[in-house]
Amino acid sequence: MNWSHHYATINGIRMHYVEQGEGMPVVLCHGFPHIWFSWHRQIAALAEAGYRVIAPDMRGMGQTDAPPEPSDYDVESITGDLLGLLKHLNIDAAVFAGLDFGAFAIYDLALRHPERVVAVIGLENPAAPHNPEEAPLSEYQRMGEQHFLHIEYFRVPPRADEELAAQPRRFLHKVFHTLSGAGNYFDCFKHPPGTSYIDAMAEPPALPWPWLSEVEMEFFVSEYSRSGFTGGLNWYRSMDLKWQQRRPFEGVQSAVPAYFLGSEHDVDLEGFHGDDPIELMRAIFPDLRAVKMIPGAGHMVQLEASAEVNAILLEFLADIHRQ
């Protein structure tokens, strides 16, 4: 691989990012429990096609600093990281692609700083889950009174922090399979409140899987064994704060061009974005130019269906370049 690793002080934290290629800049933003390496099969493919690809470890995960307080994971801090990365790299504007929390981060950036965003490409998550009538952690707390719910399990430290850090390999092995097209996150709902996330998930098959090798899994395990999980969990614990910060943008539309890539068995599309997820995105980004769905895959789509994801991203980027 021809990618290069870099470290820089950006927006008050030490950020790690990987870069490869030259051309139109494309920033790839991951979610939880991911790191930059979730995009490792995309980086080279996009770079070889003529793009400058930048894949940061998002705040709190991988080798980027993890501030201890949930308030350090608000919208302003997260968008500030992305703006600071552009400034550090002397980039005026870039295409931003994101999955999970990374998708919400790029949507927030496009609404607040559209001049810095050439286009957004959302993977799996079409819009931040948003009920204007009730703060999200309160809503999920009510749901978590009926059955296990991972967001409620994460909400109050330090239980999740300690249990996941004690068994990083077992957690990542189980959660990657559970979130894939071969697993079923919603089986976790069969467990009562108070169950640990590790215990709520079904036993996964032994590695290697068709889409993930033992060595690749070990890289994720190594990084989270070093960093712990608190930084990633703080993205959940700050959901109410981000909800408040997004309220002034209720009903606001962005003129930034948008694209969406989803998969048939994505847990968020199935259970956390309402009956018509794509319309949620179109309500924010009326210039939604293309929607592609990959059959069979789940939330781990970059790894589960790498060739298909690469082809679709290149199709989207070619359209953006033409525009």
PDB file of C-alpha atoms in Angstrom, residues 104-278:
ATOM      1  CA  PHE A 104     -23.791  12.753  10.696  1.00  0.00           C
ATOM      2  CA  ALA A 105     -20.513  14.690  10.983  1.00  0.00           C
ATOM      3  CA  ILE A 106     -20.367  15.474   7.269  1.00  0.00           C
ATOM      4  CA  TYR A 107     -24.041  16.462   7.149  1.00  0.00           C
ATOM      5  CA  ASP A 108     -23.475  18.888  10.038  1.00  0.00           C
ATOM      6  CA  LEU A 109     -20.452  20.275   8.204  1.00  0.00           C
ATOM      7  CA  ALA A 110     -22.403  20.758   4.971  1.00  0.00           C
ATOM      8  CA  LEU A 111     -25.163  22.665   6.761  1.00  0.00           C
ATOM      9  CA  ARG A 112     -22.797  24.937   8.655  1.00  0.00           C
ATOM     10  CA  HIS A 113     -19.937  25.380   6.194  1.00  0.00           C
ATOM     11  CA  PRO A 114     -21.220  24.556   2.701  1.00  0.00           C
ATOM     12  CA  GLU A 115     -18.397  26.492   1.065  1.00  0.00           C
ATOM     13  CA  ARG A 116     -15.956  23.846   2.335  1.00  0.00           C
ATOM     14  CA  VAL A 117     -17.946  20.873   1.012  1.00  0.00           C
ATOM     15  CA  VAL A 118     -17.930  19.954  -2.688  1.00  0.00           C
ATOM     16  CA  ALA A 119     -20.423  17.132  -2.097  1.00  0.00           C
ATOM     17  CA  VAL A 120     -21.463  14.644   0.577  1.00  0.00           C
ATOM     18  CA  ILE A 121     -21.664  10.887   0.142  1.00  0.00           C
ATOM     19  CA  GLY A 122     -23.627   9.235   2.934  1.00  0.00           C
ATOM     20  CA  LEU A 123     -23.243   5.530   3.602  1.00  0.00           C
ATOM     21  CA  GLU A 124     -26.047   3.705   5.452  1.00  0.00           C
ATOM     22  CA  ASN A 125     -27.178   6.681   7.547  1.00  0.00           C
ATOM     23  CA  PRO A 126     -29.283   9.219   5.586  1.00  0.00           C
ATOM     24  CA  ALA A 127     -29.752  11.722   8.433  1.00  0.00           C
ATOM     25  CA  ALA A 128     -29.082  12.010  12.136  1.00  0.00           C
ATOM     26  CA  PRO A 129     -32.021  10.350  13.962  1.00  0.00           C
ATOM     27  CA  HIS A 130     -33.986  13.329  15.132  1.00  0.00           C
ATOM     28  CA  ASN A 131     -37.247  13.645  16.995  1.00  0.00           C
ATOM     29  CA  PRO A 132     -37.806  17.375  17.549  1.00  0.00           C
ATOM     30  CA  GLU A 133     -40.202  16.581  20.405  1.00  0.00           C
ATOM     31  CA  GLU A 134     -37.860  14.519  22.587  1.00  0.00           C
ATOM     32  CA  ALA A 135     -34.117  14.410  23.232  1.00  0.00           C
ATOM     33  CA  PRO A 136     -32.637  11.185  21.811  1.00  0.00           C
ATOM     34  CA  LEU A 137     -31.132   9.765  24.985  1.00  0.00           C
ATOM     35  CA  SER A 138     -34.483  10.151  26.746  1.00  0.00           C
ATOM     36  CA  GLU A 139     -36.224   8.429  23.860  1.00  0.00           C
ATOM     37  CA  TYR A 140     -33.714   5.577  23.832  1.00  0.00           C
ATOM     38  CA  GLN A 141     -33.876   5.293  27.623  1.00  0.00           C
ATOM     39  CA  ARG A 142     -37.609   4.602  27.328  1.00  0.00           C
ATOM     40  CA  MET A 143     -36.942   1.990  24.667  1.00  0.00           C
ATOM     41  CA  GLY A 144     -34.256   0.469  26.850  1.00  0.00           C
ATOM     42  CA  GLU A 145     -36.747  -0.068  29.662  1.00  0.00           C
ATOM     43  CA  GLN A 146     -38.482  -2.687  27.509  1.00  0.00           C
ATOM     44  CA  HIS A 147     -35.476  -4.667  26.264  1.00  0.00           C
ATOM     45  CA  PHE A 148     -31.740  -4.440  25.722  1.00  0.00           C
ATOM     46  CA  LEU A 149     -30.694  -1.456  23.609  1.00  0.00           C
ATOM     47  CA  HIS A 150     -27.044  -0.703  22.966  1.00  0.00           C
ATOM     48  CA  ILE A 151     -27.469   3.084  23.179  1.00  0.00           C
ATOM     49  CA  GLU A 152     -28.989   2.798  26.663  1.00  0.00           C
ATOM     50  CA  TYR A 153     -26.234   0.373  27.677  1.00  0.00           C
ATOM     51  CA  PHE A 154     -23.655   2.943  26.552  1.00  0.00           C
ATOM     52  CA  ARG A 155     -25.365   5.953  28.144  1.00  0.00           C
ATOM     53  CA  VAL A 156     -24.057   5.929  31.738  1.00  0.00           C
ATOM     54  CA  PRO A 157     -20.360   5.283  32.391  1.00  0.00           C
ATOM     55  CA  PRO A 158     -18.352   3.348  33.393  1.00  0.00           C
ATOM     56  CA  ARG A 159     -19.990  -0.040  32.894  1.00  0.00           C
ATOM     57  CA  ALA A 160     -19.737  -0.246  29.091  1.00  0.00           C
ATOM     58  CA  ASP A 161     -16.270   1.314  29.096  1.00  0.00           C
ATOM     59  CA  GLU A 162     -14.968  -1.318  31.515  1.00  0.00           C
ATOM     60  CA  GLU A 163     -16.718  -4.340  30.041  1.00  0.00           C
ATOM     61  CA  LEU A 164     -15.715  -3.617  26.454  1.00  0.00           C
ATOM     62  CA  ALA A 165     -12.136  -2.734  27.391  1.00  0.00           C
ATOM     63  CA  ALA A 166     -11.841  -6.014  29.304  1.00  0.00           C
ATOM     64  CA  GLN A 167     -12.765  -8.056  26.207  1.00  0.00           C
ATOM     65  CA  PRO A 168     -11.965  -5.987  23.090  1.00  0.00           C
ATOM     66  CA  ARG A 169     -11.414  -8.971  20.814  1.00  0.00           C
ATOM     67  CA  ARG A 170     -14.610 -10.718  21.887  1.00  0.00           C
ATOM     68  CA  PHE A 171     -16.653  -7.510  21.571  1.00  0.00           C
ATOM     69  CA  LEU A 172     -15.337  -6.590  18.127  1.00  0.00           C
ATOM     70  CA  HIS A 173     -15.630 -10.175  16.861  1.00  0.00           C
ATOM     71  CA  LYS A 174     -19.268 -10.292  17.966  1.00  0.00           C
ATOM     72  CA  VAL A 175     -20.321  -6.773  16.987  1.00  0.00           C
ATOM     73  CA  PHE A 176     -18.775  -6.873  13.515  1.00  0.00           C
ATOM     74  CA  HIS A 177     -20.684 -10.076  12.760  1.00  0.00           C
ATOM     75  CA  THR A 178     -23.891  -8.822  14.404  1.00  0.00           C
ATOM     76  CA  LEU A 179     -23.854  -5.650  12.298  1.00  0.00           C
ATOM     77  CA  SER A 180     -23.070  -7.501   9.076  1.00  0.00           C
ATOM     78  CA  GLY A 181     -25.589  -8.896   6.635  1.00  0.00           C
ATOM     79  CA  ALA A 182     -25.007 -12.366   8.127  1.00  0.00           C
ATOM     80  CA  GLY A 183     -26.003 -11.247  11.628  1.00  0.00           C
ATOM     81  CA  ASN A 184     -29.140  -9.791  13.183  1.00  0.00           C
ATOM     82  CA  TYR A 185     -28.756  -6.941  15.651  1.00  0.00           C
ATOM     83  CA  PHE A 186     -32.470  -7.027  16.454  1.00  0.00           C
ATOM     84  CA  ASP A 187     -32.067 -10.425  18.123  1.00  0.00           C
ATOM     85  CA  CYS A 188     -30.430  -8.409  20.917  1.00  0.00           C
ATOM     86  CA  PHE A 189     -33.907  -7.038  21.706  1.00  0.00           C
ATOM     87  CA  LYS A 190     -34.834 -10.496  23.008  1.00  0.00           C
ATOM     88  CA  HIS A 191     -32.605  -9.843  26.023  1.00  0.00           C
ATOM     89  CA  PRO A 192     -33.858  -7.893  29.061  1.00  0.00           C
ATOM     90  CA  PRO A 193     -32.656  -4.468  30.191  1.00  0.00           C
ATOM     91  CA  GLY A 194     -29.407  -4.708  32.095  1.00  0.00           C
ATOM     92  CA  THR A 195     -27.844  -7.315  29.825  1.00  0.00           C
ATOM     93  CA  SER A 196     -24.311  -6.568  28.716  1.00  0.00           C
ATOM     94  CA  TYR A 197     -23.852  -5.901  24.992  1.00  0.00           C
ATOM     95  CA  ILE A 198     -21.371  -8.757  24.681  1.00  0.00           C
ATOM     96  CA  ASP A 199     -23.846 -11.197  26.220  1.00  0.00           C
ATOM     97  CA  ALA A 200     -26.756  -9.868  24.133  1.00  0.00           C
ATOM     98  CA  MET A 201     -25.059 -10.693  20.831  1.00  0.00           C
ATOM     99  CA  ALA A 202     -25.099 -14.131  19.226  1.00  0.00           C
ATOM    100  CA  GLU A 203     -21.928 -16.164  18.921  1.00  0.00           C
ATOM    101  CA  PRO A 204     -20.205 -15.389  15.606  1.00  0.00           C
ATOM    102  CA  PRO A 205     -18.533 -17.957  13.376  1.00  0.00           C
ATOM    103  CA  ALA A 206     -14.774 -18.313  13.655  1.00  0.00           C
ATOM    104  CA  LEU A 207     -12.591 -16.119  11.498  1.00  0.00           C
ATOM    105  CA  PRO A 208     -11.708 -15.791   8.678  1.00  0.00           C
ATOM    106  CA  TRP A 209     -15.008 -14.696   7.148  1.00  0.00           C
ATOM    107  CA  PRO A 210     -15.549 -14.162   3.416  1.00  0.00           C
ATOM    108  CA  TRP A 211     -15.096 -10.439   3.963  1.00  0.00           C
ATOM    109  CA  LEU A 212     -12.674 -10.210   6.918  1.00  0.00           C
ATOM    110  CA  SER A 213      -9.390 -11.944   7.708  1.00  0.00           C
ATOM    111  CA  GLU A 214      -7.933 -12.695  11.124  1.00  0.00           C
ATOM    112  CA  VAL A 215      -5.125 -10.213  10.495  1.00  0.00           C
ATOM    113  CA  GLU A 216      -7.588  -7.442   9.644  1.00  0.00           C
ATOM    114  CA  MET A 217      -9.601  -8.138  12.796  1.00  0.00           C
ATOM    115  CA  GLU A 218      -6.408  -8.113  14.830  1.00  0.00           C
ATOM    116  CA  PHE A 219      -5.635  -4.596  13.633  1.00  0.00           C
ATOM    117  CA  PHE A 220      -8.976  -3.330  14.990  1.00  0.00           C
ATOM    118  CA  VAL A 221      -8.414  -5.264  18.232  1.00  0.00           C
ATOM    119  CA  SER A 222      -4.916  -3.862  18.639  1.00  0.00           C
ATOM    120  CA  GLU A 223      -6.075  -0.267  18.206  1.00  0.00           C
ATOM    121  CA  TYR A 224      -9.027  -0.543  20.604  1.00  0.00           C
ATOM    122  CA  SER A 225      -6.947  -2.504  23.122  1.00  0.00           C
ATOM    123  CA  ARG A 226      -4.654   0.503  23.259  1.00  0.00           C
ATOM    124  CA  SER A 227      -7.241   3.298  23.171  1.00  0.00           C
ATOM    125  CA  GLY A 228     -10.173   1.780  25.030  1.00  0.00           C
ATOM    126  CA  PHE A 229     -13.746   2.541  24.000  1.00  0.00           C
ATOM    127  CA  THR A 230     -14.647   5.657  26.013  1.00  0.00           C
ATOM    128  CA  GLY A 231     -13.955   8.047  23.136  1.00  0.00           C
ATOM    129  CA  GLY A 232     -16.329   6.189  20.853  1.00  0.00           C
ATOM    130  CA  LEU A 233     -18.966   5.895  23.575  1.00  0.00           C
ATOM    131  CA  ASN A 234     -18.821   9.651  24.121  1.00  0.00           C
ATOM    132  CA  TRP A 235     -20.245  10.126  20.619  1.00  0.00           C
ATOM    133  CA  TYR A 236     -23.410   8.493  22.018  1.00  0.00           C
ATOM    134  CA  ARG A 237     -23.288  10.261  25.377  1.00  0.00           C
ATOM    135  CA  SER A 238     -23.232  13.638  23.610  1.00  0.00           C
ATOM    136  CA  MET A 239     -26.324  12.902  21.511  1.00  0.00           C
ATOM    137  CA  ASP A 240     -28.581  15.212  23.535  1.00  0.00           C
ATOM    138  CA  LEU A 241     -26.090  18.057  23.249  1.00  0.00           C
ATOM    139  CA  LYS A 242     -25.803  17.567  19.496  1.00  0.00           C
ATOM    140  CA  TRP A 243     -29.615  17.410  19.308  1.00  0.00           C
ATOM    141  CA  GLN A 244     -29.803  20.835  20.924  1.00  0.00           C
ATOM    142  CA  GLN A 245     -27.165  22.230  18.578  1.00  0.00           C
ATOM    143  CA  ARG A 246     -29.028  20.907  15.529  1.00  0.00           C
ATOM    144  CA  ARG A 247     -32.361  22.444  16.520  1.00  0.00           C
ATOM    145  CA  PRO A 248     -31.654  25.824  14.830  1.00  0.00           C
ATOM    146  CA  PHE A 249     -31.183  23.876  11.590  1.00  0.00           C
ATOM    147  CA  GLU A 250     -34.580  22.162  11.809  1.00  0.00           C
ATOM    148  CA  GLY A 251     -36.108  22.487   8.351  1.00  0.00           C
ATOM    149  CA  VAL A 252     -33.000  24.114   6.875  1.00  0.00           C
ATOM    150  CA  GLN A 253     -31.917  22.704   3.520  1.00  0.00           C
ATOM    151  CA  SER A 254     -28.423  22.520   2.093  1.00  0.00           C
ATOM    152  CA  ALA A 255     -27.566  23.224  -1.534  1.00  0.00           C
ATOM    153  CA  VAL A 256     -24.575  20.874  -1.326  1.00  0.00           C
ATOM    154  CA  PRO A 257     -24.919  17.984  -3.821  1.00  0.00           C
ATOM    155  CA  ALA A 258     -25.540  14.663  -2.089  1.00  0.00           C
ATOM    156  CA  TYR A 259     -25.262  10.967  -2.861  1.00  0.00           C
ATOM    157  CA  PHE A 260     -26.293   7.940  -0.832  1.00  0.00           C
ATOM    158  CA  LEU A 261     -25.045   4.363  -0.662  1.00  0.00           C
ATOM    159  CA  GLY A 262     -26.934   1.863   1.481  1.00  0.00           C
ATOM    160  CA  SER A 263     -27.223  -1.876   1.896  1.00  0.00           C
ATOM    161  CA  GLU A 264     -30.111  -4.304   2.070  1.00  0.00           C
ATOM    162  CA  HIS A 265     -29.586  -5.473   5.650  1.00  0.00           C
ATOM    163  CA  ASP A 266     -28.297  -2.326   7.335  1.00  0.00           C
ATOM    164  CA  VAL A 267     -29.475  -2.152  10.942  1.00  0.00           C
ATOM    165  CA  ASP A 268     -29.868   1.629  10.947  1.00  0.00           C
ATOM    166  CA  LEU A 269     -31.888   1.748   7.728  1.00  0.00           C
ATOM    167  CA  GLU A 270     -34.082  -1.085   9.026  1.00  0.00           C
ATOM    168  CA  GLY A 271     -34.712   0.179  12.536  1.00  0.00           C
ATOM    169  CA  PHE A 272     -33.525   3.700  13.315  1.00  0.00           C
ATOM    170  CA  HIS A 273     -34.507   5.990  10.417  1.00  0.00           C
ATOM    171  CA  GLY A 274     -38.269   5.618  10.105  1.00  0.00           C
ATOM    172  CA  ASP A 275     -40.371   4.330   7.236  1.00  0.00           C
ATOM    173  CA  ASP A 276     -38.777   6.366   4.441  1.00  0.00           C
ATOM    174  CA  PRO A 277     -35.098   6.967   5.287  1.00  0.00           C
ATOM    175  CA  ILE A 278     -34.138   8.375   1.899  1.00  0.00           C
TER     176      ILE A 278
END
